[in-house]
Structures are given as C-alpha cells and as structure tokens.
Short mmCIF file of C-alpha atoms in Angstrom, two decimals:
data_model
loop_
_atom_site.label_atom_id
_atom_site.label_comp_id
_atom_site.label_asym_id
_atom_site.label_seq_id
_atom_site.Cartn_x
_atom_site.Cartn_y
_atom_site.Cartn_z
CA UNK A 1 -17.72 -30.19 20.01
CA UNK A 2 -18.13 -28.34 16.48
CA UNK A 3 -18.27 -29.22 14.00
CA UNK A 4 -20.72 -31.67 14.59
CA UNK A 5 -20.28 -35.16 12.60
CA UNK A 6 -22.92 -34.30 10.24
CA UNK A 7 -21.09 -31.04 9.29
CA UNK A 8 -17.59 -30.48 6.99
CA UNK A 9 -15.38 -28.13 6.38
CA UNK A 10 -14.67 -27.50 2.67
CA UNK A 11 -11.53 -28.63 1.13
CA UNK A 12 -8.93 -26.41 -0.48
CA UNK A 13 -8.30 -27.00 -3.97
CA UNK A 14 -5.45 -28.80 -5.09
CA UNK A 15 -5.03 -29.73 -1.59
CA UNK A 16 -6.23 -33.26 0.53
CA UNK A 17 -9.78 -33.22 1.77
CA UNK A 18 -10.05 -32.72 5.44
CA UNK A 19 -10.81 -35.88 7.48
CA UNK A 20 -14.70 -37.36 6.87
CA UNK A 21 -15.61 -35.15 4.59
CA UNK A 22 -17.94 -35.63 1.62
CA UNK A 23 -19.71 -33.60 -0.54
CA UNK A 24 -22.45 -32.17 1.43
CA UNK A 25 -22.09 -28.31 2.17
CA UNK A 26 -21.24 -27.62 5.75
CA UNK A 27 -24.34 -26.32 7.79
CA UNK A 28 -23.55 -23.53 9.89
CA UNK A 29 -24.09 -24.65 14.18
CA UNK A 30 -26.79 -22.44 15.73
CA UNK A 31 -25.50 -19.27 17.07
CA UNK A 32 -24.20 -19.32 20.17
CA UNK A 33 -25.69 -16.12 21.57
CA UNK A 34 -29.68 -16.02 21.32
CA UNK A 35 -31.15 -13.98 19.02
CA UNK A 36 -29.73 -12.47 15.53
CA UNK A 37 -27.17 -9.88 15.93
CA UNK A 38 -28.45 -6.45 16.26
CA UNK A 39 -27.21 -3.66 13.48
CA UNK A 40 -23.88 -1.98 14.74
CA UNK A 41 -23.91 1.94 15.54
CA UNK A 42 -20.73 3.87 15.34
CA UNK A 43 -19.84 5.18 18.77
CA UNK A 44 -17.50 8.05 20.21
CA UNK A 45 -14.59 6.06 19.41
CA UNK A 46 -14.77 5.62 15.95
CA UNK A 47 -15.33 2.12 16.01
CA UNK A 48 -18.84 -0.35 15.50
CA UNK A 49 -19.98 -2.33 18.20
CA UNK A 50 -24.01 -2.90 19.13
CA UNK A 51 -25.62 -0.65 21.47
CA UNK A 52 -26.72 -3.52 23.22
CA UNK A 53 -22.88 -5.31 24.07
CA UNK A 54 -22.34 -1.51 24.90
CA UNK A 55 -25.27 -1.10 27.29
CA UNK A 56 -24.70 -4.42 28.68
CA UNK A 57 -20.66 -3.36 29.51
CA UNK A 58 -21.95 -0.22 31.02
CA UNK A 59 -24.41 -1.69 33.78
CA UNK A 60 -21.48 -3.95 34.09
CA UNK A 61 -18.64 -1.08 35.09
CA UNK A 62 -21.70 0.07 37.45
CA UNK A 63 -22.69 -2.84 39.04
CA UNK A 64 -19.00 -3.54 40.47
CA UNK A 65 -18.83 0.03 41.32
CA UNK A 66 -21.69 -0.03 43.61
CA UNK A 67 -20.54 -3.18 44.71
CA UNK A 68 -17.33 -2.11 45.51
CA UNK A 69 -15.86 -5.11 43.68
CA UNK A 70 -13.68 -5.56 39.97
CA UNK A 71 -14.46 -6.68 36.58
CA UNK A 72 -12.62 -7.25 33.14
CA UNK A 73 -13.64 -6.00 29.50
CA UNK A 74 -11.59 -8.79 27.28
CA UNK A 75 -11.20 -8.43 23.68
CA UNK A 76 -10.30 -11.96 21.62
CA UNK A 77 -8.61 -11.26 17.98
CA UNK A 78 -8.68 -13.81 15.78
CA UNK A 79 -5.58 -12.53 13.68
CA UNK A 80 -5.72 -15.13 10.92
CA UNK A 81 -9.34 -14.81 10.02
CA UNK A 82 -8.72 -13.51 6.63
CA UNK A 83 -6.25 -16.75 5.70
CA UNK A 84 -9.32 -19.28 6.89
CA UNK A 85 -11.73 -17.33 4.74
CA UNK A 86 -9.40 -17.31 1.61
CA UNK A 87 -8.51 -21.07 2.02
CA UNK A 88 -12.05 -22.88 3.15
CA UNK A 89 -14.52 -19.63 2.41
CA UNK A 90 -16.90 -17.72 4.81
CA UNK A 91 -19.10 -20.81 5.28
CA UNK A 92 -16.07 -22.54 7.54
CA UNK A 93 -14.70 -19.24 8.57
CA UNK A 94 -18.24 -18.63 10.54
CA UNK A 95 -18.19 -22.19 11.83
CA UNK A 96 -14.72 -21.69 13.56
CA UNK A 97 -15.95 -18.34 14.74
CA UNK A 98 -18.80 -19.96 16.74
CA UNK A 99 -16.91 -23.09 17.60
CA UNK A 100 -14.63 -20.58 19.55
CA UNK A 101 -16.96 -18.92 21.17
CA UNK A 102 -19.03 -22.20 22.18
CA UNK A 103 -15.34 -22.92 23.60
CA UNK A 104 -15.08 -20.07 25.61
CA UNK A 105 -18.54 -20.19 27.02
CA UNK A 106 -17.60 -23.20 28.91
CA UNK A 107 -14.79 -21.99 30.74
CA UNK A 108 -16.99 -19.06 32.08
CA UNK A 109 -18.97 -18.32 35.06
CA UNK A 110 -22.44 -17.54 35.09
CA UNK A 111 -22.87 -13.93 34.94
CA UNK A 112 -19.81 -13.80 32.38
CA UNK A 113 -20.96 -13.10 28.92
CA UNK A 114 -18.86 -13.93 25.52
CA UNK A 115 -20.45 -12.04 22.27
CA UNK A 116 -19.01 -11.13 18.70
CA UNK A 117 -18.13 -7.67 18.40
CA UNK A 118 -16.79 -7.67 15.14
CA UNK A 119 -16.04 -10.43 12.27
CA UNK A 120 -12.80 -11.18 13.59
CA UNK A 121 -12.95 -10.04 17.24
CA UNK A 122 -14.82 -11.37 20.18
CA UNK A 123 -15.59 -9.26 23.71
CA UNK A 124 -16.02 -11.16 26.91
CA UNK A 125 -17.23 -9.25 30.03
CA UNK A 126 -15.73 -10.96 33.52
CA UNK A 127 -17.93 -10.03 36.62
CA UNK A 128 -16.77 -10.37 40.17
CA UNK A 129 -13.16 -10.77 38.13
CA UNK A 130 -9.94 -9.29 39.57
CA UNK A 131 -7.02 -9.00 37.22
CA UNK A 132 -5.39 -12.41 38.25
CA UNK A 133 -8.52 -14.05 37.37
CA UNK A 134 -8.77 -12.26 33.68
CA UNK A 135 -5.13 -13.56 33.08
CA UNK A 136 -6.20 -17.52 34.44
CA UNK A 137 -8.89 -17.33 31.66
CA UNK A 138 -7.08 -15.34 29.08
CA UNK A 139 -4.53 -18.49 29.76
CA UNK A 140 -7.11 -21.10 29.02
CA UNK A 141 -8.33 -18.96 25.86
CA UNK A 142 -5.18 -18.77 24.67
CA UNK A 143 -4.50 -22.41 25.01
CA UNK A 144 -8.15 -23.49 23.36
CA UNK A 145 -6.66 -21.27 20.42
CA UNK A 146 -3.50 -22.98 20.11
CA UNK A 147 -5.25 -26.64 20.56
CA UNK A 148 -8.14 -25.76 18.10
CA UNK A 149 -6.97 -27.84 14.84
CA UNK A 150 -5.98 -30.50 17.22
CA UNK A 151 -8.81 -30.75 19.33
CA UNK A 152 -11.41 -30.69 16.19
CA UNK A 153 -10.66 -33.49 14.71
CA UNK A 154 -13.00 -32.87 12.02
CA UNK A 155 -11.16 -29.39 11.31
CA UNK A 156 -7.63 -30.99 11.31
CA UNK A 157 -6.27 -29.10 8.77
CA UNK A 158 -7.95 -25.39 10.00
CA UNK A 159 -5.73 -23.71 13.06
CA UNK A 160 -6.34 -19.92 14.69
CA UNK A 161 -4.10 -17.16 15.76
CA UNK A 162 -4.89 -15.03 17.75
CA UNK A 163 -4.29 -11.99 20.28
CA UNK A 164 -6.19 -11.35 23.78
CA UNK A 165 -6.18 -7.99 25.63
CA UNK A 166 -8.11 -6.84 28.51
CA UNK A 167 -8.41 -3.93 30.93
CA UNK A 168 -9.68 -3.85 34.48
CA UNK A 169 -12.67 -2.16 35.82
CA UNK A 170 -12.72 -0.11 37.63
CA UNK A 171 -9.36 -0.17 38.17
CA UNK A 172 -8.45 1.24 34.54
CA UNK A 173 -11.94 2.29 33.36
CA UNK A 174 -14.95 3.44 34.54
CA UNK A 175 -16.58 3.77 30.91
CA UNK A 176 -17.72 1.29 28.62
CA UNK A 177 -16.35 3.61 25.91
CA UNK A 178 -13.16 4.09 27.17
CA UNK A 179 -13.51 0.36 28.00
CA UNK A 180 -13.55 -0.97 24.25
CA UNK A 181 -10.16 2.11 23.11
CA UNK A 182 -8.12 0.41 26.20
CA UNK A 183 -8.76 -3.06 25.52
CA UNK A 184 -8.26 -2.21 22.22
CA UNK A 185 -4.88 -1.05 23.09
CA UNK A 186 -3.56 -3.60 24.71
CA UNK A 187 -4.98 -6.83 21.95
CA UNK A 188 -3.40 -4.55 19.52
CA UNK A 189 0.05 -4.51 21.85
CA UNK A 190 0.41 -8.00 22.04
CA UNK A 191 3.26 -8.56 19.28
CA UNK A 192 4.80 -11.18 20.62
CA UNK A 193 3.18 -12.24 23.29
CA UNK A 194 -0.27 -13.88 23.14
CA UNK A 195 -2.11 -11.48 26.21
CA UNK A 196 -1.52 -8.01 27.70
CA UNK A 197 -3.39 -6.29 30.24
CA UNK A 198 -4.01 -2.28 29.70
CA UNK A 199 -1.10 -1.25 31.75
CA UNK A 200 -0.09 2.18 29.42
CA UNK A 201 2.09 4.16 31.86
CA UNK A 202 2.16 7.88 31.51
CA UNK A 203 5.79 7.34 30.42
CA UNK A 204 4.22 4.96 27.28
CA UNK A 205 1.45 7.47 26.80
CA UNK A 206 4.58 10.07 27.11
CA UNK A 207 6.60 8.26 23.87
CA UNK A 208 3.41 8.06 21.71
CA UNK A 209 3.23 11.70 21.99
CA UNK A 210 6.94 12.14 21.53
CA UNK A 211 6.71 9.72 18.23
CA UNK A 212 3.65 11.40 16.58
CA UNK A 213 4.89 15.24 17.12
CA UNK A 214 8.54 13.66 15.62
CA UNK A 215 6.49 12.48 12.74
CA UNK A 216 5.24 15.87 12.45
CA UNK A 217 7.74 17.61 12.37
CA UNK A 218 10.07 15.33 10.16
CA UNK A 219 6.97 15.46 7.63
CA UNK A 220 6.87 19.96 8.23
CA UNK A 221 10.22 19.83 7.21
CA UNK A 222 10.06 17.53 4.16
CA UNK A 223 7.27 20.25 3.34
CA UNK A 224 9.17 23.22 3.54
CA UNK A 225 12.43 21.19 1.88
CA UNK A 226 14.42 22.02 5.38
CA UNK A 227 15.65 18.10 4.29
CA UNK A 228 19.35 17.78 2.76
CA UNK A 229 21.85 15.48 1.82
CA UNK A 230 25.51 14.83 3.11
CA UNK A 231 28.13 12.82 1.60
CA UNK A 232 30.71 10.69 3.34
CA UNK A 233 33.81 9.12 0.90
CA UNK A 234 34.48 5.57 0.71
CA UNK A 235 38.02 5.28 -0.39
CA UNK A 236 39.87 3.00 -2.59
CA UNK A 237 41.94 0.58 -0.03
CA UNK A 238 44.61 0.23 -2.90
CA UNK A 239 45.09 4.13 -4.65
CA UNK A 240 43.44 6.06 -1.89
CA UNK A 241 41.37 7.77 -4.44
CA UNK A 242 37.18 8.38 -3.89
CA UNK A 243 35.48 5.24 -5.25
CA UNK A 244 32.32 7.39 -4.72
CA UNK A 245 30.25 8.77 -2.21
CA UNK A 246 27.43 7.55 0.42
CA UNK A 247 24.99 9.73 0.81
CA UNK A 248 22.90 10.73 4.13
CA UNK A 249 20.38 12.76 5.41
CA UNK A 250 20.23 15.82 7.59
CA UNK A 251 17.78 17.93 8.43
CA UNK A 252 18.10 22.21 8.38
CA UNK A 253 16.25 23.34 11.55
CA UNK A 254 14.03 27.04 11.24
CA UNK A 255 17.31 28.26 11.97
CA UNK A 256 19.53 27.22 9.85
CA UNK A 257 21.49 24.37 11.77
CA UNK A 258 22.25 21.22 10.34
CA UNK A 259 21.64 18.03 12.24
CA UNK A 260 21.54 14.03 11.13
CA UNK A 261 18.25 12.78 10.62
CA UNK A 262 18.77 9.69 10.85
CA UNK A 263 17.34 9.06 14.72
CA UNK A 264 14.11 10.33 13.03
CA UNK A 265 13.61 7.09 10.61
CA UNK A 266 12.56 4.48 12.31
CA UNK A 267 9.66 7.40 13.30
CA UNK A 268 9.15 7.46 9.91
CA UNK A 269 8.61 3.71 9.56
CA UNK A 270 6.47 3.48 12.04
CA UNK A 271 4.09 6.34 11.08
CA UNK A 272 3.93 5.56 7.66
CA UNK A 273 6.35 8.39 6.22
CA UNK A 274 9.14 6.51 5.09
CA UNK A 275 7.89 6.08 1.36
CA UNK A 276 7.83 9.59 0.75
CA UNK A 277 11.62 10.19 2.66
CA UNK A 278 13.21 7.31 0.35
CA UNK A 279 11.61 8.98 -2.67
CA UNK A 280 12.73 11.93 -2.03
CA UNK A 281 16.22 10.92 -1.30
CA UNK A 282 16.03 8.81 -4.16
CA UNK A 283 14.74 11.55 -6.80
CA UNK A 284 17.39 14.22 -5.55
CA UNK A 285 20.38 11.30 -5.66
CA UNK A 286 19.34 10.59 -9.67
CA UNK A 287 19.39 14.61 -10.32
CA UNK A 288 22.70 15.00 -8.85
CA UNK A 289 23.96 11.82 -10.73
CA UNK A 290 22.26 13.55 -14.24
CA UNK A 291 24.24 16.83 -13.38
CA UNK A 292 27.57 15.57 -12.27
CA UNK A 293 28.88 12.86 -15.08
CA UNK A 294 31.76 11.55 -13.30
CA UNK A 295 29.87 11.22 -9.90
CA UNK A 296 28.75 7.79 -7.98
CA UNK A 297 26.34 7.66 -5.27
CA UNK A 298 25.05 5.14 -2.87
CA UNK A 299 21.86 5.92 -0.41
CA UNK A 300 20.26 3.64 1.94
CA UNK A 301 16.56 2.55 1.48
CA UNK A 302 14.21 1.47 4.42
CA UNK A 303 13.21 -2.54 5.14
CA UNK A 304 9.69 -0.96 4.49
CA UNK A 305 10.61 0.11 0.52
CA UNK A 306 12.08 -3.20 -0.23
CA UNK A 307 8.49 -4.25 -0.69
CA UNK A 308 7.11 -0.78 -2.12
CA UNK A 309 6.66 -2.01 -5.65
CA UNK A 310 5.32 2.09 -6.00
CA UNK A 311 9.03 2.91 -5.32
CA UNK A 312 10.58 0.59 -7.67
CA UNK A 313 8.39 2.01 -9.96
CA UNK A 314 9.32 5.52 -9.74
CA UNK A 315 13.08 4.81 -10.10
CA UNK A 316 12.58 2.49 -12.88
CA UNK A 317 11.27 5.78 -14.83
CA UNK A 318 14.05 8.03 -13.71
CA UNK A 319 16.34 5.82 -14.64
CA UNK A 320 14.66 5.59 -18.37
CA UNK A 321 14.71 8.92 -18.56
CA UNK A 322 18.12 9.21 -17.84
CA UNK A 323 20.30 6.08 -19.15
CA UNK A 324 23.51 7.04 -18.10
CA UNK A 325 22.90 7.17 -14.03
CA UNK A 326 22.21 3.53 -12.78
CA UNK A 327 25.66 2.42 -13.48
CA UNK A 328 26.66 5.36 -11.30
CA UNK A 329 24.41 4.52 -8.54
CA UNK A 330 24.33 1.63 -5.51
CA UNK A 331 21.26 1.12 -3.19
CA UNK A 332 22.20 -0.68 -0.38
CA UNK A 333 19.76 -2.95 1.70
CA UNK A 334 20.48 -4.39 5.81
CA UNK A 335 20.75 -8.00 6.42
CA UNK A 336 17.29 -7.51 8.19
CA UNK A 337 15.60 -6.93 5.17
CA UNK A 338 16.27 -10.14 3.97
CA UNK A 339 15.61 -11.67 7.07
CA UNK A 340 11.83 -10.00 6.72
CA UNK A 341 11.31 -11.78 3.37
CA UNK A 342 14.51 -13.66 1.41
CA UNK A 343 12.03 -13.91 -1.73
CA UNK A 344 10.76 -10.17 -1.81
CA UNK A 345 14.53 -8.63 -0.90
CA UNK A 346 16.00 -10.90 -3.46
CA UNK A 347 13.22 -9.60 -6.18
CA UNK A 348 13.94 -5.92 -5.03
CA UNK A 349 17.72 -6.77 -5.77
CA UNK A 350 17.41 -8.43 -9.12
CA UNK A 351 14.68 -5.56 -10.32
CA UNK A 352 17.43 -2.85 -9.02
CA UNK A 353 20.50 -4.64 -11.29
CA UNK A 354 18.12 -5.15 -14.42
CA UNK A 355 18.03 -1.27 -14.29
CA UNK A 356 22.03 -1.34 -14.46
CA UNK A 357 22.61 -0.44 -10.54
CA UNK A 358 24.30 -2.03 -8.06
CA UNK A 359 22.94 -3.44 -4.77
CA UNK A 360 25.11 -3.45 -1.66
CA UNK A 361 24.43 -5.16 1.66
CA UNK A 362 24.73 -3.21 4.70
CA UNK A 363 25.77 -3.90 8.23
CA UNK A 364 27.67 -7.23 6.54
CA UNK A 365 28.22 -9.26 9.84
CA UNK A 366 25.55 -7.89 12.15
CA UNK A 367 22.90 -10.66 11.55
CA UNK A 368 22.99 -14.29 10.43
CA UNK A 369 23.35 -14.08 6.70
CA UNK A 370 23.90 -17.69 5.40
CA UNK A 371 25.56 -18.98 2.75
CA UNK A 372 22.27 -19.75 0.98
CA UNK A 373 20.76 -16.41 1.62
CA UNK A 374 23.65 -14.09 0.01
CA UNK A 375 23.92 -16.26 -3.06
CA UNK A 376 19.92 -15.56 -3.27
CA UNK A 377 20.27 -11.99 -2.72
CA UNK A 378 22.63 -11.93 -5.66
CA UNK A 379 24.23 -8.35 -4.48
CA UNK A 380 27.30 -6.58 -5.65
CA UNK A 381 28.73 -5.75 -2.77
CA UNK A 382 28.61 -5.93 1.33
CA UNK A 383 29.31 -3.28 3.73
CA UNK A 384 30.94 -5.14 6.91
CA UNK A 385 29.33 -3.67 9.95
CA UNK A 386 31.31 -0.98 11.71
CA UNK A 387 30.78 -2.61 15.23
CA UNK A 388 33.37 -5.32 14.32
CA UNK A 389 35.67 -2.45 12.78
CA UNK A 390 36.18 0.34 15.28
CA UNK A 391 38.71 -1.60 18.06
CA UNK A 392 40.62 -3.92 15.34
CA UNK A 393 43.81 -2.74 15.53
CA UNK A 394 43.52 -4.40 19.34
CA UNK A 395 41.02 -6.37 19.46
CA UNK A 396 42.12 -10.37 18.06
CA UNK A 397 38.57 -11.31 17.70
CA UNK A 398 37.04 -8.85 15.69
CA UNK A 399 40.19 -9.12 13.50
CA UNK A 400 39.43 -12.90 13.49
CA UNK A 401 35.84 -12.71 12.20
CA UNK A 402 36.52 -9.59 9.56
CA UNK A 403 38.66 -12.02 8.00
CA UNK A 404 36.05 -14.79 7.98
CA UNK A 405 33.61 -12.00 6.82
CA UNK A 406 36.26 -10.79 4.01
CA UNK A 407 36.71 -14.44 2.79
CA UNK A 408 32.91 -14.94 2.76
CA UNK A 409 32.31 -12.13 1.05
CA UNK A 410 35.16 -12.54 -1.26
CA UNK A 411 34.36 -16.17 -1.92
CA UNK A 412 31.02 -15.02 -4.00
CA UNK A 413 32.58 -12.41 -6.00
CA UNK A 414 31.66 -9.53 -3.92
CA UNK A 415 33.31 -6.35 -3.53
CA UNK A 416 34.02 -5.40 0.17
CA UNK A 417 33.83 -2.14 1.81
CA UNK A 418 34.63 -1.51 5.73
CA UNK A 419 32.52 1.13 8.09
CA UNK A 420 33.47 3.16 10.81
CA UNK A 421 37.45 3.76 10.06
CA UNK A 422 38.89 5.89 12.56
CA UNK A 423 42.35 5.61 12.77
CA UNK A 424 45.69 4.73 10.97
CA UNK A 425 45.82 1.78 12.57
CA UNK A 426 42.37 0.25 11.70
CA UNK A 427 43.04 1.24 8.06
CA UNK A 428 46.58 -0.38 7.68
CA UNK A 429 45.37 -3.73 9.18
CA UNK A 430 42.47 -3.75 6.49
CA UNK A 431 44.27 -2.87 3.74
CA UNK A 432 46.94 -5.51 4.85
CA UNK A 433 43.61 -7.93 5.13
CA UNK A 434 42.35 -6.93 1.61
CA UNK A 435 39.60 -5.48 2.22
CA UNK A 436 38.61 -3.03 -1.23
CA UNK A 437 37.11 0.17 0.26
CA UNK A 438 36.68 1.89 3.86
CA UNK A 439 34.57 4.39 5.06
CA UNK A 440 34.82 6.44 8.33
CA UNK A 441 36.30 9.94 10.08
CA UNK A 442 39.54 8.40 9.27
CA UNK A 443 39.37 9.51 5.57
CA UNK A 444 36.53 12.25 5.89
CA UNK A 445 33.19 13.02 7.97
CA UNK A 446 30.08 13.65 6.40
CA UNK A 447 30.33 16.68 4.39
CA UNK A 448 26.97 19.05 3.67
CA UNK A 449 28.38 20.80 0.39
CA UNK A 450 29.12 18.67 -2.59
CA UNK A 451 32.78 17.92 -2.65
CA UNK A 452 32.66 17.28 -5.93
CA UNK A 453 31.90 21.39 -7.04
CA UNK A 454 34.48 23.80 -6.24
CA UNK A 455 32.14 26.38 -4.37
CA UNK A 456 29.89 24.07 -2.60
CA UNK A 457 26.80 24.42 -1.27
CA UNK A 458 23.08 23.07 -2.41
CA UNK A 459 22.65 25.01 -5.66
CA UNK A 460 20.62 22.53 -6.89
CA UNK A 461 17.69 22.72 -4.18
#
C-alpha cells in the first residue's frame, strides 16, 4: 500500500511531522496506468479529456450494444485536492492521486479500466456492469475515500473528499461524449450525498430551463430599469409614529404591472446575479436617503453579499461621499448567514457599523442563534420571524417563545421589531409584551410611491 516505507509525505510547517518521516523528499510510486499520459484535446463538450480514454469509452458503449448487455461511465472527484496541494505541495498531492487509483484498481474486474481524466478527477469504465453493480463499487470507492488517512498509516495526517457520479450505458447514453456531460452531471449533483446515478428527469431538465430563462429575464429587466422599490412601515409600538421604512423589491412587467420580486432571488443566487441586484438596491436606497433628510431605510442583502468584500466596498464610498446617510440606514442579515460563516457575517457587521449604520437580524427565531453567536454578530437590532407572530393572539406557544425571544433579544441591548402584524389583536398582545416596533398589513402593505412625498411616484428613476 502507498506510500511505500521508503517514501514520506512532507510536513506542514508549524505543524507535527507525519509518522516516519525524515528528511528525504518523497519519490513519486510508478504510475499506475502504463505509459505517460497522452496530451488532452478539447472535445464537443467543452471539456479536456485524451482521445485515447475517449476512444477507449466509445468501443466500450459499442461493445455492450452489440452484446446486448450494460456498462457504467464513473467519474471520481477528489473535491479537496486543492487543500492537500496547499498543505503538503504537488509532490504528495500526486502520490495520493495514484495511491487512489492503485486502490480502486483492486476492487475491479478485468476488463474494467480506472484512468485520470483530469488533476482532480478520475474516470472508471465498468463492462458487463448493470446499475446495481456501479452503485456496489461506487460503495466500496466511497468507503476507500473515507478510510484513506486511516488506512495509510504513513499518510496519517492527509484525508480525501470526494464525490462519485456515474451514468449507465446504454441505458442513459449511447455516446462517449454525452457519456463524460451526464456523468458530469450527476458527480457535480452529489451535495450531500457521496454518489448519484444520472437519473435527470424531464421534470429536472424542465426546472433548469425554468431557472435560467428566470435569470434572464430578472437580468432584461434590471437592464431596461423595469426594477423598483416598495416600502412597508415599521411602527413605533409606543407613539404609533413611522420609525422608518423597509424597503423591497418589485419588478414593472413590459406592461406596466407591478409584481414582488422577491420569488426571483434565490434565481439570482444561484445564477450568479445577486451582486449586481443588492447593488443596485443598495445605490438607489443611499440616493433616496441623500434626497430625503428626515428619511430611514432598511433593505435586505443576500447570504451571498455578506462575503462580497466588492460590495462592501462600493457602499463604503457612497457613504463617504455622503456623511449624513449611514445613520439613516439599517442592512439587515438572516440567521443563515451567520450560520454559513459566524467569522465572515460578524466582519460584514462590524465593517457596516464602522460606517455609522445599523445591522439588524432577520427572521429572529427561525434558526438556532445561540447566545454566543448574537453577542459575536454584535447587531443593533433583530427582526423576530413572522411565522411565530401571525396566530399569537391564540396561539399560547408562540406567545410563550416571543417572550423568550423578546427577553433574549432584550437581554443584549437589542432593539426588537415584530413581522407579519395583521390584526388588532396581534398588535395589542406585543405592545403589552414590549416588543419596540411591528411591521405587517396591520399598519400598512407595501406601498410603490414614496410615502414620504406628497405626489408620489418614482421621480427619481
């Protein structure tokens, strides 16, 4: 098993050497596969694999055709590839590679074939393999990946990730090409579990579609600036009075109507738009703030542009330019975000109050937001989660944990503000729980004129 005992990995610096090592450089094992690799060839798909792994999958697909039997194109990724190089450097990296596939040689049968596609990615053709048998061995791969530090005693310290996909043939394919996009497919489906076969429906196919022609058109209207704001109240529990004013998105169709956009964002986070919707909302928030003195705003941000630095950026130089707006304006953040990354959300936070804004939390109650984590977050205020609001006039439990919530929140200093008030009766049981500002029909839908300006409408656009 590799490393042999003549050959070490490298040691991190600063860190303990791995066991039996010395200072001899590791020696790379033989390759696996005979021969040197052969120069990859962009293909049809966009991708590079050799001619020769593609040649060899194609008399594959054919041979079980004529023979009126099934085979299996599986791709291996080795997801933390880039960690191993940047810890022990390419030398080890390689070594793990071709321990791995030494590893999976020897749970194949003859006629199988295991060969490096790409740096971090290894294709394995199954002959004479029906689907059941693909998932036995994807099983076995997937457990030599999760035993590797402990089975290489000499690699102790080095472990893999990874993801496994395959796709029957010809069952699913009768193309090498279209072989390599589906397995593709389904190793980059895996999320959270370790293997998936290519089993797309239509239905699947159907959503893709759906998602990228939403995309589209959410980015044709940003383009033709068919994207407004709308601005809800929060009200003072105590006076009744506007504490200020959340604002939202909607979207103008070609003709004319106004609709929420906000079943179109998580679209946007998954295609990549969202940076240039929370600038945008951002940028026309800080004008209207810079025309209307007396005016306070609050907008959401995505999970996503708590770590866009970019973002943070831009609003750090709006705000320079214009002083007198961040104490007039709130960003809030969801209790996922912080959930994603406690360090980076609480670093967004901080950077947002050094500019003189406030943060608030959204969705208060909706996650598992510890003690620990909201005094790291630092934020100004939390926004308990309307789900918990809507029935409390009836419902004892909700009433029960809103007041937990309330004393949480109030406990660190934090300004409280309840969602989704729709009736009399909701509002007088919060205001007789103390809670500082509500939000909901009760007091005032989403309006798209300014309320603020007698006349209305988006004269600033």
């Amino acid at each position: 098993m590799l490393p042999h005992e003549n050959q070490h990995a490298p040691s991190v610096p600063g860190s303990a050497p791995l066991p039996h090592q010395d200072n001899a450089s590791p020696k790379l094992p033989p390759a696996p596969i005979a021969g040197t690799h052969p120069p990859v060839v962009p293909y049809p798909g966009g991708t590079f694999y050799s001619p020769e792994f593609i040649e060899l999958l194609e008399s594959s697909i054919q041979r079980v055709i004529n023979e009126h039997t099934s085979g299996a194109l599986m791709l291996v990724s080795v997801t933390n590839l880039a960690m191993i190089i940047n810890a022990y450097g390419h030398d080890t990296s390689e070594i793990v590679i071709h321990d791995l596939i030494r590893m999976i040689q020897a749970m194949l049968r003859e006629g199988d074939v295991v060969q490096r596609l790409q740096r971090d990615q290894l294709g394995i053709i199954l002959t004479n393999s029906y689907p059941e048998d693909a998932a036995v061995i994807a099983g076995r791969i997937h457990t030599t990946i999760q035993n590797f530090g402990r089975d290489n005693f000499a690699t102790a310290a080095l472990y893999i990730m990874g993801a496994i996909g395959s796709v029957s043939f010809p069952l699913e394919t009768t193309s090498a090409h279209d072989a390599l996009d589906k397995v593709y497919v389904a190793v980059s489906s895996t999320q959270d579990v370790p293997y998936r076969t290519f089993d797309m429906t239509r239905a699947e196919a159907d959503e893709c579609r759906q998602q990228m022609g939403l995309a589209n058109y959410l980015f044709k209207a940003f383009k033709e600036n068919r994207l407004r704001l709308a601005y809800q109240p929060i009200i003072k529990s105590k006076t009744g009075e506007t504490s200020y004013y959340e604002v939202l998105l909607r979207l103008v169709n070609q003709t004319g109507k106004i609709s929420s956009a906000g079943a179109l964002i998580p679209v946007a986070e998954k295609m990549g738009l969202i940076d240039i919707i929370d600038t945008m909302v951002m940028e026309k928030v800080i004008e209207e703030l810079r025309q209307a003195k007396d005016l306070k705003l609050a907008f959401n941000v995505s999970n996503l542009t708590t770590d866009n630095p970019l973002w943070l950026e831009k609003i750090s130089n709006l705000l320079r330019d214009n002083p007198d707006v961040a104490p007039r304006l709130i960003v809030e953040i969801t209790e996922t975000a912080a959930h994603r990354d406690l360090r980076r959300t609480a670093l967004f936070v901080a950077s947002l109050q050094s500019m003189g804004c406030q943060v608030a939390l959204d969705d208060f109650g909706s996650g598992y937001t510890s003690f620990r984590q909201l005094k790291a977050l630092s934020v100004d205020m939390v926004k308990i989660d309307g789900v918990f609001i809507k029935d409390l006039a009836q419902n004892a439990d909700n009433r029960f944990f809103v007041k937990i919530l309330l004393d949480f929140a109030q406990g660190f200093g934090l300004q409280t503000v309840a969602e989704f008030v729709e009736t009399g009766d909701v509002a007088k049981t919060l205001m007789e729980m103390g809670v500082d500002c509500m939000q909901g029909y009760y007091f005032g839908k989403p309006l798209n004129h300014r309320p603020w300006l007698k006349e209305g409408g988006y004269e600033a656009d």
